[in-house]
Short mmCIF file of C-alpha atoms in Angstrom, two decimals:
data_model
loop_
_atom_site.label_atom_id
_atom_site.label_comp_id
_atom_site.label_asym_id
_atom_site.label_seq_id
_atom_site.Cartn_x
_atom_site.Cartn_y
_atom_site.Cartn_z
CA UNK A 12 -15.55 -8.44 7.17
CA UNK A 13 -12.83 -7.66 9.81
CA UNK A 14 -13.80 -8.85 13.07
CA UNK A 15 -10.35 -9.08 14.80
CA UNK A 16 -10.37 -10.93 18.26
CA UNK A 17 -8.66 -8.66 21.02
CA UNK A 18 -5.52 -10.72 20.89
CA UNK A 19 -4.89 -10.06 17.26
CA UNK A 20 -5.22 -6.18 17.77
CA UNK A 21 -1.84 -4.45 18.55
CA UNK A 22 -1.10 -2.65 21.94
CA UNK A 23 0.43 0.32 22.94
CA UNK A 24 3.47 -1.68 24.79
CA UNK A 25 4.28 -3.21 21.70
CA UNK A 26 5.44 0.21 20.40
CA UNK A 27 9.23 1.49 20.78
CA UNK A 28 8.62 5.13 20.27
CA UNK A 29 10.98 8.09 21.33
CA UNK A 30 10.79 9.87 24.73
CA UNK A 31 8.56 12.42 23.06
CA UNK A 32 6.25 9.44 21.79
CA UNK A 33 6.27 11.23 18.55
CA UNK A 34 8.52 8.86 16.39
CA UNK A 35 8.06 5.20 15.89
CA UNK A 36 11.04 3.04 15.87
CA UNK A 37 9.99 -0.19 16.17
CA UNK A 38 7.38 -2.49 16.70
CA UNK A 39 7.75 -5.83 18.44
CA UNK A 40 4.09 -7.41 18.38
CA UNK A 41 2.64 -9.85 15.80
CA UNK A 42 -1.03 -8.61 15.26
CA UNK A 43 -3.23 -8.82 12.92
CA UNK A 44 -4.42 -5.06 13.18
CA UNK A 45 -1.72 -2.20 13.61
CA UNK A 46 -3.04 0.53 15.29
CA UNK A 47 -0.20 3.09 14.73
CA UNK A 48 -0.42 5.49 18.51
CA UNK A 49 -2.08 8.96 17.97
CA UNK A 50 0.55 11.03 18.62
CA UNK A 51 3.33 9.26 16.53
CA UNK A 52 4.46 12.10 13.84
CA UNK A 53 7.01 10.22 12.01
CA UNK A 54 7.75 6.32 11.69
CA UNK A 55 11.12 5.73 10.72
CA UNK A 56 12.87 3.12 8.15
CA UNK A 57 13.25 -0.31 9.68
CA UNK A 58 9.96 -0.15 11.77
CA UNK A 59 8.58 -3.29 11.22
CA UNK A 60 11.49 -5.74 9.90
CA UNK A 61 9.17 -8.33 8.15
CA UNK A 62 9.89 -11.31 10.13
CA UNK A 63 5.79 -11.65 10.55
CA UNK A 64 5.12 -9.52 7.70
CA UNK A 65 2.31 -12.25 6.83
CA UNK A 66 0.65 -11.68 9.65
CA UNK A 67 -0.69 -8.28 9.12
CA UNK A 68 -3.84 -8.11 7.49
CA UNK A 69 -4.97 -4.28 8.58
CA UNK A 70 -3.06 -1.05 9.09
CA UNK A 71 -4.09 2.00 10.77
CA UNK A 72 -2.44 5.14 10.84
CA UNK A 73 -3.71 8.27 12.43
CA UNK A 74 -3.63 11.94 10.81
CA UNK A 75 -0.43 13.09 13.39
CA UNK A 76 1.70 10.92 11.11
CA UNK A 77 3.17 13.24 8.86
CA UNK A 78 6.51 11.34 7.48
CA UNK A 79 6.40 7.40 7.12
CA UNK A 80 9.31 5.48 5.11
CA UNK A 81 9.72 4.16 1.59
CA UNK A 82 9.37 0.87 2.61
CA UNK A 83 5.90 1.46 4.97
CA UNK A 84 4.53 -1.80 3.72
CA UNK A 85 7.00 -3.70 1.39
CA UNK A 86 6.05 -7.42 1.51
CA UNK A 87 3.10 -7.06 3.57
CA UNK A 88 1.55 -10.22 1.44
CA UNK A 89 -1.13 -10.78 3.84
CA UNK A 90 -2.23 -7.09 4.01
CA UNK A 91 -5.45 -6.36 2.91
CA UNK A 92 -6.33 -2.89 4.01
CA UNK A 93 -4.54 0.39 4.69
CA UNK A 94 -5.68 3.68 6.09
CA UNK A 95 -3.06 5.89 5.47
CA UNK A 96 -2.41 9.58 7.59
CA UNK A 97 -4.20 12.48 5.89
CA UNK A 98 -1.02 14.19 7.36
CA UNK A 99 1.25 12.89 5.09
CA UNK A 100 1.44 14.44 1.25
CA UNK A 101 2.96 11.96 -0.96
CA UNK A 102 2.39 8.10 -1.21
CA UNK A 103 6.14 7.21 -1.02
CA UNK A 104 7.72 5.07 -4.10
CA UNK A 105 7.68 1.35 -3.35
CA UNK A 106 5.33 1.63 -0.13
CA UNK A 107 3.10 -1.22 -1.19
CA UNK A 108 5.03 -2.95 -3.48
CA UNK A 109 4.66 -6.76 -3.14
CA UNK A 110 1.32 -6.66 -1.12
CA UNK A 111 -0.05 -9.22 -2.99
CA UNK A 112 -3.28 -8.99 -0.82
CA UNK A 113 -3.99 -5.46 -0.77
CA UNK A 114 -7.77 -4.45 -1.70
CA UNK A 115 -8.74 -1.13 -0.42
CA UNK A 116 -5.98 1.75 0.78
CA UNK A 117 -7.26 5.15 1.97
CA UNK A 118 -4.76 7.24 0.48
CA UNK A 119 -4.20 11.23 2.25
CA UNK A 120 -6.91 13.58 1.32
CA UNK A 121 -4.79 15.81 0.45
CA UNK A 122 -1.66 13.62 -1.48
CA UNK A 123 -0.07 15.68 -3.98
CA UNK A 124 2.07 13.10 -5.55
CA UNK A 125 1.90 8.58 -5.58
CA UNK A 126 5.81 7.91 -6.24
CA UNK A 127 7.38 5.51 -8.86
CA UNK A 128 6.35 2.09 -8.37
CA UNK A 129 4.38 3.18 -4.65
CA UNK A 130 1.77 -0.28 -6.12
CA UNK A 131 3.68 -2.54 -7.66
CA UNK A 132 2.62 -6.18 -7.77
CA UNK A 133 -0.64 -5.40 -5.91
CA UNK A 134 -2.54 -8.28 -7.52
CA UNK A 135 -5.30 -8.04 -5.87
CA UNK A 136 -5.97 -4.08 -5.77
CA UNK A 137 -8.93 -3.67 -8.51
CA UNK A 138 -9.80 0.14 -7.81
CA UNK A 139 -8.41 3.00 -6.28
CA UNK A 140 -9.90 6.56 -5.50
CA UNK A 141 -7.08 9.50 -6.10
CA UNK A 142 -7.79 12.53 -4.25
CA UNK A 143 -8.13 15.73 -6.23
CA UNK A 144 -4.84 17.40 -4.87
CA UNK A 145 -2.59 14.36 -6.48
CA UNK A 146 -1.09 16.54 -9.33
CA UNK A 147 2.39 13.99 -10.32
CA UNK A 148 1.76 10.36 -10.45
CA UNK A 149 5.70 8.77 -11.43
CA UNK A 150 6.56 6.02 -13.28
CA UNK A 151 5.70 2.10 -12.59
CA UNK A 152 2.93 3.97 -10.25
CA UNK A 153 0.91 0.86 -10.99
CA UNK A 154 2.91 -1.33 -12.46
CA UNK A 155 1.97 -4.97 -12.15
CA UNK A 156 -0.90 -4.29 -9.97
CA UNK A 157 -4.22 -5.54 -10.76
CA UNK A 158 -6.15 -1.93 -10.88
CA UNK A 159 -8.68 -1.45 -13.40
CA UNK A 160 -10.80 1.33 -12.17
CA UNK A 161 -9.32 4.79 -11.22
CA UNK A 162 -10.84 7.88 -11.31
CA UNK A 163 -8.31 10.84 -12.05
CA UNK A 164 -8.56 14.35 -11.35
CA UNK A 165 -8.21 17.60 -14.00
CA UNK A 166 -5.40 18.29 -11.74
CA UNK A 167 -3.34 15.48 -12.57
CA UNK A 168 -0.17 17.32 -14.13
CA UNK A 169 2.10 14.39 -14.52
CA UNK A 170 1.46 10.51 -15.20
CA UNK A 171 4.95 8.95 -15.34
CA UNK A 172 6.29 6.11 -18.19
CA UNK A 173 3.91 2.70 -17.52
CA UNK A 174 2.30 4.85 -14.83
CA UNK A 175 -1.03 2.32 -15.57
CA UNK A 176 0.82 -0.57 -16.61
CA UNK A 177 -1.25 -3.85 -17.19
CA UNK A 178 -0.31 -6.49 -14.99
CA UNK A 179 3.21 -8.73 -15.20
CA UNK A 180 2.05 -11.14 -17.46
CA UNK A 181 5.59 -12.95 -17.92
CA UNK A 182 6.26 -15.64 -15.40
CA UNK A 183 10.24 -14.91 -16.15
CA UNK A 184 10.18 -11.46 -15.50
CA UNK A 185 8.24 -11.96 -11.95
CA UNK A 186 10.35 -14.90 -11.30
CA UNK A 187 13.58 -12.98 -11.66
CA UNK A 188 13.28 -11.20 -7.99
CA UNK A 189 11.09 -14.14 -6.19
CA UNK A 190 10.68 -17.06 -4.67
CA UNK A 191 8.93 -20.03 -6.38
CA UNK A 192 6.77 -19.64 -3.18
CA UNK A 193 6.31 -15.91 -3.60
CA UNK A 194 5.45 -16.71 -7.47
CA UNK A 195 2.95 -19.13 -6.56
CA UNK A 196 1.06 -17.01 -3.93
CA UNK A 197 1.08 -14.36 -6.95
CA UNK A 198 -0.58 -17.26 -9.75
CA UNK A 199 -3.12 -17.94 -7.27
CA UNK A 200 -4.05 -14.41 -6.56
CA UNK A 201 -3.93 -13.48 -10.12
CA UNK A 202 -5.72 -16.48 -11.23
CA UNK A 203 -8.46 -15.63 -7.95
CA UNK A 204 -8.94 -12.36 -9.05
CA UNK A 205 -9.00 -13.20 -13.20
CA UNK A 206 -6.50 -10.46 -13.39
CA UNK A 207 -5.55 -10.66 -17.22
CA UNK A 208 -8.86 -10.15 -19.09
CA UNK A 209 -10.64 -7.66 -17.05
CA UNK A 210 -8.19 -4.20 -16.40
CA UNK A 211 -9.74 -0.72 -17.07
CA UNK A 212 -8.59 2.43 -16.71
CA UNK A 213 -10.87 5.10 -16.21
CA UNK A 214 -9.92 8.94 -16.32
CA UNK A 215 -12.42 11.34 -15.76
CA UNK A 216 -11.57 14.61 -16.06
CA UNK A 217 -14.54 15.90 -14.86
CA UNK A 218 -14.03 15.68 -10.97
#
């Protein structure tokens, strides 16, 4: 499904990093597909200010990653895909909220906790696979998002207030912090995906 043309793949001059090359301050490109640099260790608040936030569709981030901001991916609506560091331990609160698009995310293989609202208003995520470490998962985990298949560990201490909420079904509540453009681009993702009738939670305590 993603066949991205060279020109729509990020580059390694597109990249502020430090000295060291180990932290990520900015980047400047527009691309399609982020390739974070091998290397990078921590990517710091502010990294990616939003002003093309559409255009990503794919984000890559290698295992030396091992601290990544709150805001990783806020507003991403275009981003569909997400392969997260296995060298990072918790799925920061808020770190996909508003990617309307989002449909697969490798989450750390060894996670130990998904903060409060870390999926919120991911409309078009149906299923997620939680690692087996993940022992805390905080409150508005889910909340809004469009997930109806999740398989849960024994180890799971911890599921947070609305941690699985069913999706925002009240157009005033969404419309209080959006656009009539963002609401729209929710409606039609919602309606796309026939969000309302078909959520499932599955917990099997077995794995």
């Amino acid at each position: 499904k993603y066949n991205f043309a060279s020109e729509d793949v990020s580059t390694e001059d597109e990249f502020i990093l430090t000295d060291d090359g180990k932290v990520l301050e900015y980047y400047t490109g527009d691309a399609k597909k982020i390739i974070i640099p091998d290397g990078v260790e921590e990517i710091v608040e502010g990294w990616y200010d939003g002003k093309d936030a559409g255009d990503v569709i794919a984000l890559i981030i290698p295992d030396s990653v091992k601290t990544v901001p709150y805001s990783l991916c806020y507003a991403m609506g275009n981003l569909e895909v997400c392969r997260l560091s296995d060298g990072i331990t918790e799925v920061m609160g808020f770190m996909f909220e508003n990617c309307w698009s989002l449909q697969y995310v490798k989450l750390p293989s060894y996670a130990t906790k998904i903060g409060g609202g870390a999926f919120k208003y991911t409309v078009a995520l149906e299923s997620l696979y939680i690692p087996n470490t993940v022992k805390r998962i905080e409150a508005n985990a889910f909340w809004g998002s469009s997930v109806r298949e999740v398989t849960l560990s024994k180890n799971v201490e911890f599921v947070g207030d609305y941690g699985f909420a069913f999706p925002q079904t009240s157009p005033g509540e969404v419309a209080a912090k959006m656009t009539s453009e963002q609401i729209s681009r929710i409606q039609e993702i919602m309606n796309q995906f026939n969000t309302f009738d078909r959520v499932v939670t599955v917990l099997n305590p077995e794995l």
